[in-house]
PDB file of C-alpha atoms in Angstrom:
ATOM      1  CA  MET A   8      55.232  12.361  16.528  1.00  0.00           C
ATOM      2  CA  LYS A   9      51.851  13.811  15.688  1.00  0.00           C
ATOM      3  CA  ARG A  10      52.966  14.342  12.189  1.00  0.00           C
ATOM      4  CA  LYS A  11      54.302  10.561  12.101  1.00  0.00           C
ATOM      5  CA  LEU A  12      50.657   9.309  13.345  1.00  0.00           C
ATOM      6  CA  ILE A  13      48.719  11.487  10.814  1.00  0.00           C
ATOM      7  CA  ILE A  14      51.118  10.017   7.839  1.00  0.00           C
ATOM      8  CA  PHE A  15      50.237   6.592   9.088  1.00  0.00           C
ATOM      9  CA  TRP A  16      46.590   7.392   9.058  1.00  0.00           C
ATOM     10  CA  LEU A  17      46.788   8.797   5.550  1.00  0.00           C
ATOM     11  CA  LEU A  18      48.412   5.559   4.184  1.00  0.00           C
ATOM     12  CA  THR A  19      45.734   3.347   5.986  1.00  0.00           C
ATOM     13  CA  LEU A  20      42.788   5.806   4.503  1.00  0.00           C
ATOM     14  CA  ILE A  21      44.342   5.379   1.135  1.00  0.00           C
ATOM     15  CA  LEU A  22      44.336   1.525   1.594  1.00  0.00           C
ATOM     16  CA  ILE A  23      40.840   1.503   3.015  1.00  0.00           C
ATOM     17  CA  GLY A  24      39.429   4.075   0.293  1.00  0.00           C
ATOM     18  CA  GLY A  25      39.885   1.203  -2.344  1.00  0.00           C
ATOM     19  CA  TYR A  26      37.426  -0.907  -0.187  1.00  0.00           C
ATOM     20  CA  LEU A  27      34.926   2.135  -0.186  1.00  0.00           C
ATOM     21  CA  VAL A  28      34.490   2.696  -3.595  1.00  0.00           C
ATOM     22  CA  LYS A  29      34.420  -0.402  -5.462  1.00  0.00           C
ATOM     23  CA  LYS A  30      31.307  -0.597  -7.862  1.00  0.00           C
ATOM     24  CA  ASP A  31      28.883   0.549  -5.023  1.00  0.00           C
ATOM     25  CA  THR A  32      26.942   3.682  -4.806  1.00  0.00           C
ATOM     26  CA  TYR A  33      25.397   5.199  -2.046  1.00  0.00           C
ATOM     27  CA  THR A  34      23.059   8.143  -1.200  1.00  0.00           C
ATOM     28  CA  TYR A  35      24.732  10.493   1.008  1.00  0.00           C
ATOM     29  CA  SER A  36      25.644  14.135   2.076  1.00  0.00           C
ATOM     30  CA  ASN A  37      28.506  15.910   3.546  1.00  0.00           C
ATOM     31  CA  LEU A  38      26.041  18.062   5.315  1.00  0.00           C
ATOM     32  CA  ASP A  39      27.236  21.297   3.679  1.00  0.00           C
ATOM     33  CA  ASP A  40      23.909  22.312   2.492  1.00  0.00           C
ATOM     34  CA  GLN A  41      20.833  23.373   4.360  1.00  0.00           C
ATOM     35  CA  GLN A  42      18.516  20.757   3.078  1.00  0.00           C
ATOM     36  CA  SER A  43      20.661  17.940   4.363  1.00  0.00           C
ATOM     37  CA  LYS A  44      21.174  19.760   7.638  1.00  0.00           C
ATOM     38  CA  GLN A  45      17.456  20.018   8.143  1.00  0.00           C
ATOM     39  CA  LEU A  46      16.991  16.546   7.225  1.00  0.00           C
ATOM     40  CA  LEU A  47      19.429  15.472  10.015  1.00  0.00           C
ATOM     41  CA  GLU A  48      17.825  18.027  12.485  1.00  0.00           C
ATOM     42  CA  THR A  49      14.556  16.079  11.953  1.00  0.00           C
ATOM     43  CA  LEU A  50      16.515  12.758  12.737  1.00  0.00           C
ATOM     44  CA  ILE A  51      18.139  13.792  15.977  1.00  0.00           C
ATOM     45  CA  PRO A  52      16.056  13.072  19.082  1.00  0.00           C
ATOM     46  CA  LYS A  53      14.880  16.247  20.581  1.00  0.00           C
ATOM     47  CA  THR A  54      16.130  15.003  24.262  1.00  0.00           C
ATOM     48  CA  ILE A  55      19.707  15.536  23.519  1.00  0.00           C
ATOM     49  CA  PRO A  56      21.099  18.403  25.523  1.00  0.00           C
ATOM     50  CA  GLN A  57      21.610  21.724  23.705  1.00  0.00           C
ATOM     51  CA  LYS A  58      25.172  22.028  24.808  1.00  0.00           C
ATOM     52  CA  ASP A  59      26.100  18.573  22.912  1.00  0.00           C
ATOM     53  CA  LEU A  60      23.968  20.005  20.095  1.00  0.00           C
ATOM     54  CA  THR A  61      25.805  22.971  19.797  1.00  0.00           C
ATOM     55  CA  LEU A  62      29.223  21.581  19.820  1.00  0.00           C
ATOM     56  CA  PHE A  63      28.152  18.888  17.207  1.00  0.00           C
ATOM     57  CA  TRP A  64      26.891  21.384  14.663  1.00  0.00           C
ATOM     58  CA  ASN A  65      29.758  23.892  15.169  1.00  0.00           C
ATOM     59  CA  THR A  66      32.490  21.199  14.507  1.00  0.00           C
ATOM     60  CA  ILE A  67      30.711  20.129  11.285  1.00  0.00           C
ATOM     61  CA  SER A  68      30.485  23.821  10.235  1.00  0.00           C
ATOM     62  CA  ASP A  69      33.749  24.753  11.068  1.00  0.00           C
ATOM     63  CA  TYR A  70      35.203  21.626   9.105  1.00  0.00           C
ATOM     64  CA  ASN A  71      33.068  22.165   6.032  1.00  0.00           C
ATOM     65  CA  ASN A  72      34.071  25.944   6.156  1.00  0.00           C
ATOM     66  CA  MET A  73      37.610  25.107   6.186  1.00  0.00           C
ATOM     67  CA  MET A  74      37.625  22.456   3.347  1.00  0.00           C
ATOM     68  CA  LYS A  75      37.584  23.364  -0.284  1.00  0.00           C
ATOM     69  CA  LYS A  76      33.984  22.789  -1.847  1.00  0.00           C
ATOM     70  CA  ASP A  77      35.487  20.425  -4.357  1.00  0.00           C
ATOM     71  CA  GLN A  78      36.931  18.322  -1.804  1.00  0.00           C
ATOM     72  CA  LEU A  79      33.474  17.669  -0.261  1.00  0.00           C
ATOM     73  CA  ILE A  80      32.283  15.902  -3.335  1.00  0.00           C
ATOM     74  CA  LYS A  81      28.524  16.608  -2.669  1.00  0.00           C
ATOM     75  CA  THR A  82      26.634  19.240  -1.093  1.00  0.00           C
ATOM     76  CA  LYS A  83      23.253  17.734  -1.175  1.00  0.00           C
ATOM     77  CA  MET A  84      21.617  14.124  -0.785  1.00  0.00           C
ATOM     78  CA  SER A  85      22.694  12.360  -3.882  1.00  0.00           C
ATOM     79  CA  THR A  86      23.956   9.212  -5.109  1.00  0.00           C
ATOM     80  CA  SER A  87      27.744   8.816  -5.963  1.00  0.00           C
ATOM     81  CA  LYS A  88      30.596   6.664  -5.082  1.00  0.00           C
ATOM     82  CA  ILE A  89      32.016   7.789  -1.726  1.00  0.00           C
ATOM     83  CA  GLU A  90      35.669   8.709  -2.693  1.00  0.00           C
ATOM     84  CA  TYR A  91      37.686  11.509  -1.190  1.00  0.00           C
ATOM     85  CA  PRO A  92      40.907  12.927  -1.958  1.00  0.00           C
ATOM     86  CA  ALA A  93      42.703  12.137   1.214  1.00  0.00           C
ATOM     87  CA  LYS A  94      45.967  13.788   0.714  1.00  0.00           C
ATOM     88  CA  GLU A  95      44.379  16.852  -0.418  1.00  0.00           C
ATOM     89  CA  LEU A  96      42.135  17.175   2.605  1.00  0.00           C
ATOM     90  CA  MET A  97      45.221  16.662   4.798  1.00  0.00           C
ATOM     91  CA  ASP A  98      46.955  19.340   3.194  1.00  0.00           C
ATOM     92  CA  THR A  99      44.189  21.617   3.558  1.00  0.00           C
ATOM     93  CA  TRP A 100      43.911  20.885   7.200  1.00  0.00           C
ATOM     94  CA  TYR A 101      47.474  21.662   7.810  1.00  0.00           C
ATOM     95  CA  GLU A 102      47.241  24.897   5.934  1.00  0.00           C
ATOM     96  CA  ASN A 103      44.993  26.233   8.779  1.00  0.00           C
ATOM     97  CA  ASN A 104      47.739  25.572  11.559  1.00  0.00           C
ATOM     98  CA  LEU A 105      45.404  24.027  13.991  1.00  0.00           C
ATOM     99  CA  PRO A 106      47.066  22.489  16.931  1.00  0.00           C
ATOM    100  CA  TYR A 107      44.675  19.461  16.942  1.00  0.00           C
ATOM    101  CA  TYR A 108      42.963  17.143  14.622  1.00  0.00           C
ATOM    102  CA  ASP A 109      39.279  16.758  13.754  1.00  0.00           C
ATOM    103  CA  LEU A 110      37.018  14.501  15.438  1.00  0.00           C
ATOM    104  CA  ASP A 111      37.054  10.689  14.874  1.00  0.00           C
ATOM    105  CA  SER A 112      34.183   8.559  14.553  1.00  0.00           C
ATOM    106  CA  LYS A 113      33.883   7.646  18.118  1.00  0.00           C
ATOM    107  CA  LEU A 114      33.988  11.298  19.397  1.00  0.00           C
ATOM    108  CA  LEU A 115      31.299  12.367  16.874  1.00  0.00           C
ATOM    109  CA  SER A 116      28.974   9.482  17.970  1.00  0.00           C
ATOM    110  CA  PHE A 117      29.581   9.891  21.508  1.00  0.00           C
ATOM    111  CA  ARG A 118      28.778  13.517  21.166  1.00  0.00           C
ATOM    112  CA  LEU A 119      25.125  12.897  20.433  1.00  0.00           C
ATOM    113  CA  PHE A 120      24.587   9.400  22.066  1.00  0.00           C
ATOM    114  CA  ASN A 121      26.364   9.898  25.484  1.00  0.00           C
ATOM    115  CA  HIS A 122      22.956  11.191  27.087  1.00  0.00           C
ATOM    116  CA  TYR A 123      21.614   7.657  26.332  1.00  0.00           C
ATOM    117  CA  LEU A 124      24.357   5.897  28.186  1.00  0.00           C
ATOM    118  CA  LYS A 125      24.423   5.281  32.038  1.00  0.00           C
ATOM    119  CA  LEU A 126      27.275   4.386  34.478  1.00  0.00           C
ATOM    120  CA  GLN A 127      27.083   3.517  38.187  1.00  0.00           C
ATOM    121  CA  SER A 128      30.643   3.710  38.630  1.00  0.00           C
ATOM    122  CA  ASP A 129      33.513   6.310  38.995  1.00  0.00           C
ATOM    123  CA  SER A 130      36.110   4.222  37.434  1.00  0.00           C
ATOM    124  CA  ILE A 131      38.315   5.475  34.418  1.00  0.00           C
ATOM    125  CA  PHE A 132      39.601   3.140  31.775  1.00  0.00           C
ATOM    126  CA  ASN A 133      42.536   3.109  29.423  1.00  0.00           C
ATOM    127  CA  ILE A 134      41.610   4.610  26.077  1.00  0.00           C
ATOM    128  CA  SER A 135      43.747   5.094  22.971  1.00  0.00           C
ATOM    129  CA  SER A 136      46.383   8.064  23.000  1.00  0.00           C
ATOM    130  CA  PHE A 137      44.749   9.330  19.910  1.00  0.00           C
ATOM    131  CA  ASP A 138      41.320   9.770  21.465  1.00  0.00           C
ATOM    132  CA  LEU A 139      42.898  11.125  24.621  1.00  0.00           C
ATOM    133  CA  ASP A 140      44.879  13.784  22.727  1.00  0.00           C
ATOM    134  CA  LEU A 141      41.583  14.607  20.804  1.00  0.00           C
ATOM    135  CA  ILE A 142      39.697  15.149  23.939  1.00  0.00           C
ATOM    136  CA  GLU A 143      42.522  17.493  25.560  1.00  0.00           C
ATOM    137  CA  THR A 144      43.335  19.561  22.585  1.00  0.00           C
ATOM    138  CA  ASN A 145      40.341  19.719  20.419  1.00  0.00           C
ATOM    139  CA  PRO A 146      37.801  22.404  21.780  1.00  0.00           C
ATOM    140  CA  TYR A 147      34.778  20.360  20.082  1.00  0.00           C
ATOM    141  CA  ALA A 148      35.741  17.102  21.662  1.00  0.00           C
ATOM    142  CA  THR A 149      35.760  18.451  25.290  1.00  0.00           C
ATOM    143  CA  LEU A 150      34.031  16.342  27.771  1.00  0.00           C
ATOM    144  CA  SER A 151      32.670  16.887  31.345  1.00  0.00           C
ATOM    145  CA  SER A 152      34.003  14.513  33.995  1.00  0.00           C
ATOM    146  CA  ASP A 153      31.060  12.355  33.911  1.00  0.00           C
ATOM    147  CA  GLN A 154      31.077  12.142  30.129  1.00  0.00           C
ATOM    148  CA  PHE A 155      34.848  11.102  30.180  1.00  0.00           C
ATOM    149  CA  LYS A 156      34.046   8.186  32.252  1.00  0.00           C
ATOM    150  CA  LEU A 157      31.239   7.160  30.253  1.00  0.00           C
ATOM    151  CA  PHE A 158      33.507   7.447  27.007  1.00  0.00           C
ATOM    152  CA  THR A 159      36.341   5.347  28.828  1.00  0.00           C
ATOM    153  CA  ALA A 160      33.658   2.544  29.831  1.00  0.00           C
ATOM    154  CA  LEU A 161      32.432   2.113  26.339  1.00  0.00           C
ATOM    155  CA  TYR A 162      35.679   2.688  24.233  1.00  0.00           C
ATOM    156  CA  ALA A 163      38.350   1.027  26.402  1.00  0.00           C
ATOM    157  CA  PRO A 164      39.697  -2.131  24.986  1.00  0.00           C
ATOM    158  CA  ILE A 165      37.971  -5.462  26.173  1.00  0.00           C
ATOM    159  CA  GLU A 166      40.001  -8.615  27.170  1.00  0.00           C
ATOM    160  CA  VAL A 167      38.691 -11.977  25.380  1.00  0.00           C
ATOM    161  CA  SER A 168      39.456 -15.436  26.171  1.00  0.00           C
ATOM    162  CA  ASP A 169      38.351 -17.037  22.869  1.00  0.00           C
ATOM    163  CA  SER A 170      38.612 -16.188  19.189  1.00  0.00           C
ATOM    164  CA  ASP A 171      35.043 -17.387  18.675  1.00  0.00           C
ATOM    165  CA  GLN A 172      32.865 -14.435  17.551  1.00  0.00           C
ATOM    166  CA  GLN A 173      29.925 -15.250  19.507  1.00  0.00           C
ATOM    167  CA  GLN A 174      31.994 -15.700  22.660  1.00  0.00           C
ATOM    168  CA  MET A 175      33.714 -12.421  22.062  1.00  0.00           C
ATOM    169  CA  ILE A 176      30.219 -10.828  21.733  1.00  0.00           C
ATOM    170  CA  ASN A 177      29.227 -12.377  25.180  1.00  0.00           C
ATOM    171  CA  GLU A 178      32.491 -11.039  26.697  1.00  0.00           C
ATOM    172  CA  ILE A 179      31.916  -7.578  25.409  1.00  0.00           C
ATOM    173  CA  LYS A 180      28.649  -7.565  26.903  1.00  0.00           C
ATOM    174  CA  LYS A 181      29.722  -9.006  30.311  1.00  0.00           C
ATOM    175  CA  THR A 182      32.650  -6.615  30.284  1.00  0.00           C
ATOM    176  CA  TRP A 183      30.338  -3.611  29.695  1.00  0.00           C
ATOM    177  CA  LYS A 184      28.047  -5.021  32.457  1.00  0.00           C
ATOM    178  CA  SER A 185      30.990  -5.466  34.804  1.00  0.00           C
ATOM    179  CA  ARG A 186      32.002  -1.586  34.039  1.00  0.00           C
ATOM    180  CA  THR A 187      28.174  -0.884  34.933  1.00  0.00           C
ATOM    181  CA  LEU A 188      27.746   0.613  31.545  1.00  0.00           C
ATOM    182  CA  SER A 189      24.037   0.456  30.135  1.00  0.00           C
ATOM    183  CA  PHE A 190      22.172   1.617  26.947  1.00  0.00           C
ATOM    184  CA  HIS A 191      19.114   3.492  26.962  1.00  0.00           C
ATOM    185  CA  PRO A 192      18.414   5.059  23.547  1.00  0.00           C
ATOM    186  CA  PRO A 193      15.035   6.100  21.953  1.00  0.00           C
ATOM    187  CA  GLU A 194      13.639   3.926  19.390  1.00  0.00           C
ATOM    188  CA  GLN A 195      14.648   5.874  16.452  1.00  0.00           C
ATOM    189  CA  LEU A 196      18.358   6.069  17.253  1.00  0.00           C
ATOM    190  CA  SER A 197      21.163   3.374  17.769  1.00  0.00           C
ATOM    191  CA  LEU A 198      24.863   3.376  18.486  1.00  0.00           C
ATOM    192  CA  ILE A 199      26.637   1.197  16.076  1.00  0.00           C
ATOM    193  CA  ASN A 200      30.328  -0.045  16.717  1.00  0.00           C
ATOM    194  CA  LEU A 201      32.626  -1.929  14.723  1.00  0.00           C
ATOM    195  CA  PHE A 202      34.995  -4.199  16.771  1.00  0.00           C
ATOM    196  CA  ILE A 203      38.266  -5.686  15.658  1.00  0.00           C
ATOM    197  CA  TYR A 204      39.919  -8.631  17.347  1.00  0.00           C
ATOM    198  CA  ASP A 205      43.652  -7.884  18.374  1.00  0.00           C
ATOM    199  CA  LYS A 206      45.165 -11.450  18.444  1.00  0.00           C
ATOM    200  CA  SER A 207      48.555 -10.417  19.897  1.00  0.00           C
ATOM    201  CA  HIS A 208      46.953  -9.029  23.036  1.00  0.00           C
ATOM    202  CA  ASN A 209      43.694 -11.000  23.095  1.00  0.00           C
ATOM    203  CA  GLN A 210      41.580  -7.899  23.193  1.00  0.00           C
ATOM    204  CA  VAL A 211      38.809  -6.519  21.026  1.00  0.00           C
ATOM    205  CA  TYR A 212      38.665  -2.820  20.437  1.00  0.00           C
ATOM    206  CA  ILE A 213      36.227  -0.435  18.623  1.00  0.00           C
ATOM    207  CA  GLU A 214      37.775   0.796  15.399  1.00  0.00           C
ATOM    208  CA  GLN A 215      34.722   2.710  14.171  1.00  0.00           C
ATOM    209  CA  SER A 216      31.509   4.160  15.476  1.00  0.00           C
ATOM    210  CA  GLY A 217      28.556   5.734  13.813  1.00  0.00           C
ATOM    211  CA  LEU A 218      24.895   6.549  14.781  1.00  0.00           C
ATOM    212  CA  LEU A 219      21.922   4.863  12.906  1.00  0.00           C
ATOM    213  CA  PHE A 220      18.789   6.727  12.746  1.00  0.00           C
ATOM    214  CA  TYR A 221      15.251   5.014  11.820  1.00  0.00           C
ATOM    215  CA  THR A 222      12.351   6.489   9.978  1.00  0.00           C
ATOM    216  CA  ALA A 223       9.173   4.920   8.816  1.00  0.00           C
ATOM    217  CA  THR A 224      10.855   4.201   5.441  1.00  0.00           C
ATOM    218  CA  ASP A 225      14.776   4.513   5.474  1.00  0.00           C
ATOM    219  CA  LEU A 226      17.822   4.176   7.681  1.00  0.00           C
ATOM    220  CA  TYR A 227      20.179   6.946   8.043  1.00  0.00           C
ATOM    221  CA  TYR A 228      23.891   6.365   9.162  1.00  0.00           C
ATOM    222  CA  LEU A 229      25.793   9.080  10.400  1.00  0.00           C
ATOM    223  CA  GLU A 230      29.692   8.748  10.500  1.00  0.00           C
ATOM    224  CA  LYS A 231      32.958  10.488  10.453  1.00  0.00           C
ATOM    225  CA  TYR A 232      35.165   7.811   8.861  1.00  0.00           C
ATOM    226  CA  ALA A 233      38.623   9.151   9.988  1.00  0.00           C
ATOM    227  CA  PRO A 234      39.436  12.632  11.404  1.00  0.00           C
ATOM    228  CA  ILE A 235      40.654  13.878   8.011  1.00  0.00           C
ATOM    229  CA  TYR A 236      37.475  12.887   6.155  1.00  0.00           C
ATOM    230  CA  PRO A 237      34.226  14.843   5.872  1.00  0.00           C
ATOM    231  CA  TYR A 238      31.098  14.272   8.114  1.00  0.00           C
ATOM    232  CA  GLN A 239      28.697  12.062   6.040  1.00  0.00           C
ATOM    233  CA  LEU A 240      24.955  11.204   6.271  1.00  0.00           C
ATOM    234  CA  ILE A 241      24.110   7.808   4.346  1.00  0.00           C
ATOM    235  CA  LYS A 242      20.740   6.732   3.550  1.00  0.00           C
ATOM    236  CA  PHE A 243      19.912   3.023   3.156  1.00  0.00           C
ATOM    237  CA  LYS A 244      16.836   1.270   2.502  1.00  0.00           C
ATOM    238  CA  THR A 245      17.459  -1.810   4.406  1.00  0.00           C
ATOM    239  CA  LYS A 246      19.641  -3.256   7.206  1.00  0.00           C
ATOM    240  CA  GLN A 247      21.356  -5.560   4.589  1.00  0.00           C
ATOM    241  CA  GLU A 248      22.472  -2.705   2.843  1.00  0.00           C
ATOM    242  CA  LEU A 249      23.924  -1.109   5.889  1.00  0.00           C
ATOM    243  CA  ILE A 250      25.702  -4.161   6.921  1.00  0.00           C
ATOM    244  CA  HIS A 251      27.130  -4.746   3.488  1.00  0.00           C
ATOM    245  CA  TYR A 252      28.552  -0.968   3.750  1.00  0.00           C
ATOM    246  CA  LEU A 253      29.928  -1.484   7.244  1.00  0.00           C
ATOM    247  CA  LYS A 254      31.897  -4.719   6.124  1.00  0.00           C
ATOM    248  CA  LYS A 255      33.528  -3.008   3.405  1.00  0.00           C
ATOM    249  CA  CYS A 256      34.467   0.080   5.476  1.00  0.00           C
ATOM    250  CA  LEU A 257      37.308  -1.988   7.199  1.00  0.00           C
ATOM    251  CA  PRO A 258      40.102  -4.253   5.178  1.00  0.00           C
ATOM    252  CA  VAL A 259      39.549  -6.724   8.293  1.00  0.00           C
ATOM    253  CA  LYS A 260      36.575  -8.587   7.733  1.00  0.00           C
ATOM    254  CA  GLU A 261      37.081 -12.028   9.239  1.00  0.00           C
ATOM    255  CA  ASP A 262      37.126 -10.955  12.833  1.00  0.00           C
ATOM    256  CA  LEU A 263      34.719  -7.994  12.519  1.00  0.00           C
ATOM    257  CA  ILE A 264      32.016  -7.675  15.065  1.00  0.00           C
ATOM    258  CA  ILE A 265      29.261  -5.242  14.673  1.00  0.00           C
ATOM    259  CA  LEU A 266      27.032  -4.313  17.476  1.00  0.00           C
ATOM    260  CA  GLU A 267      23.990  -2.117  17.559  1.00  0.00           C
ATOM    261  CA  ASN A 268      23.902  -0.822  21.237  1.00  0.00           C
ATOM    262  CA  ASN A 269      24.926  -3.748  23.040  1.00  0.00           C
ATOM    263  CA  GLU A 270      23.625  -6.539  20.792  1.00  0.00           C
ATOM    264  CA  GLN A 271      24.749  -7.870  17.442  1.00  0.00           C
ATOM    265  CA  LEU A 272      23.667  -5.975  14.466  1.00  0.00           C
ATOM    266  CA  ASP A 273      21.135  -8.270  12.535  1.00  0.00           C
ATOM    267  CA  ILE A 274      18.994  -7.783   9.297  1.00  0.00           C
ATOM    268  CA  HIS A 275      15.659  -7.896  11.488  1.00  0.00           C
TER     269      HIS A 275
END
């Protein structure tokens, strides 16, 4: 079953890869050199607990050490098309005979951002079986009881009554509030979530997550596009550039909703 699931992921990634690499170039890093790691260290808020930081850096190091250097494309901040050999990356992962998959975008983002989420409920909500399997099997995805409750409150699908985008955004915010979930990030950090509308079930769900770091001159976006893909830090000059990139990340554009924390991502 797991093998079939990852083959499905591969086919999806190959399809999506075409959307990522058309004409656009980006300044980015796979965090495989000391310079880019030091840059990210300066971006990460000092208030994140050491345990989460240790798990975060260890999973990046393990992934990069496992993969062949020519598969990581770049080892420093440089401009290039973001184009990865998905099948070769998957083959390399399987060669290591690990009983789990690497982190996805949600668990990566949550690892650093969960400290800035608050919950006033003990409820646990249904999340995807893929995320649940990662949490249960990947040692770098381990969550405490309180973190797991936060994760489910954030990432469980949300029922919507209307296909109007603004109405769906309102219902996302209303549902998070009803789950007693609230956001309290520092000014230099935001959680970015890309929602997709599932018409057959009248739900929206988060397909991709990432972390947005603000500096005086630039924006940096940290993401793990899919479990088999490398970790990457991308530099943008403006939010317009970021939004343009995010809208190309998924083949579904018409119903795509992008939130920054609990508000719609805008260009201001």
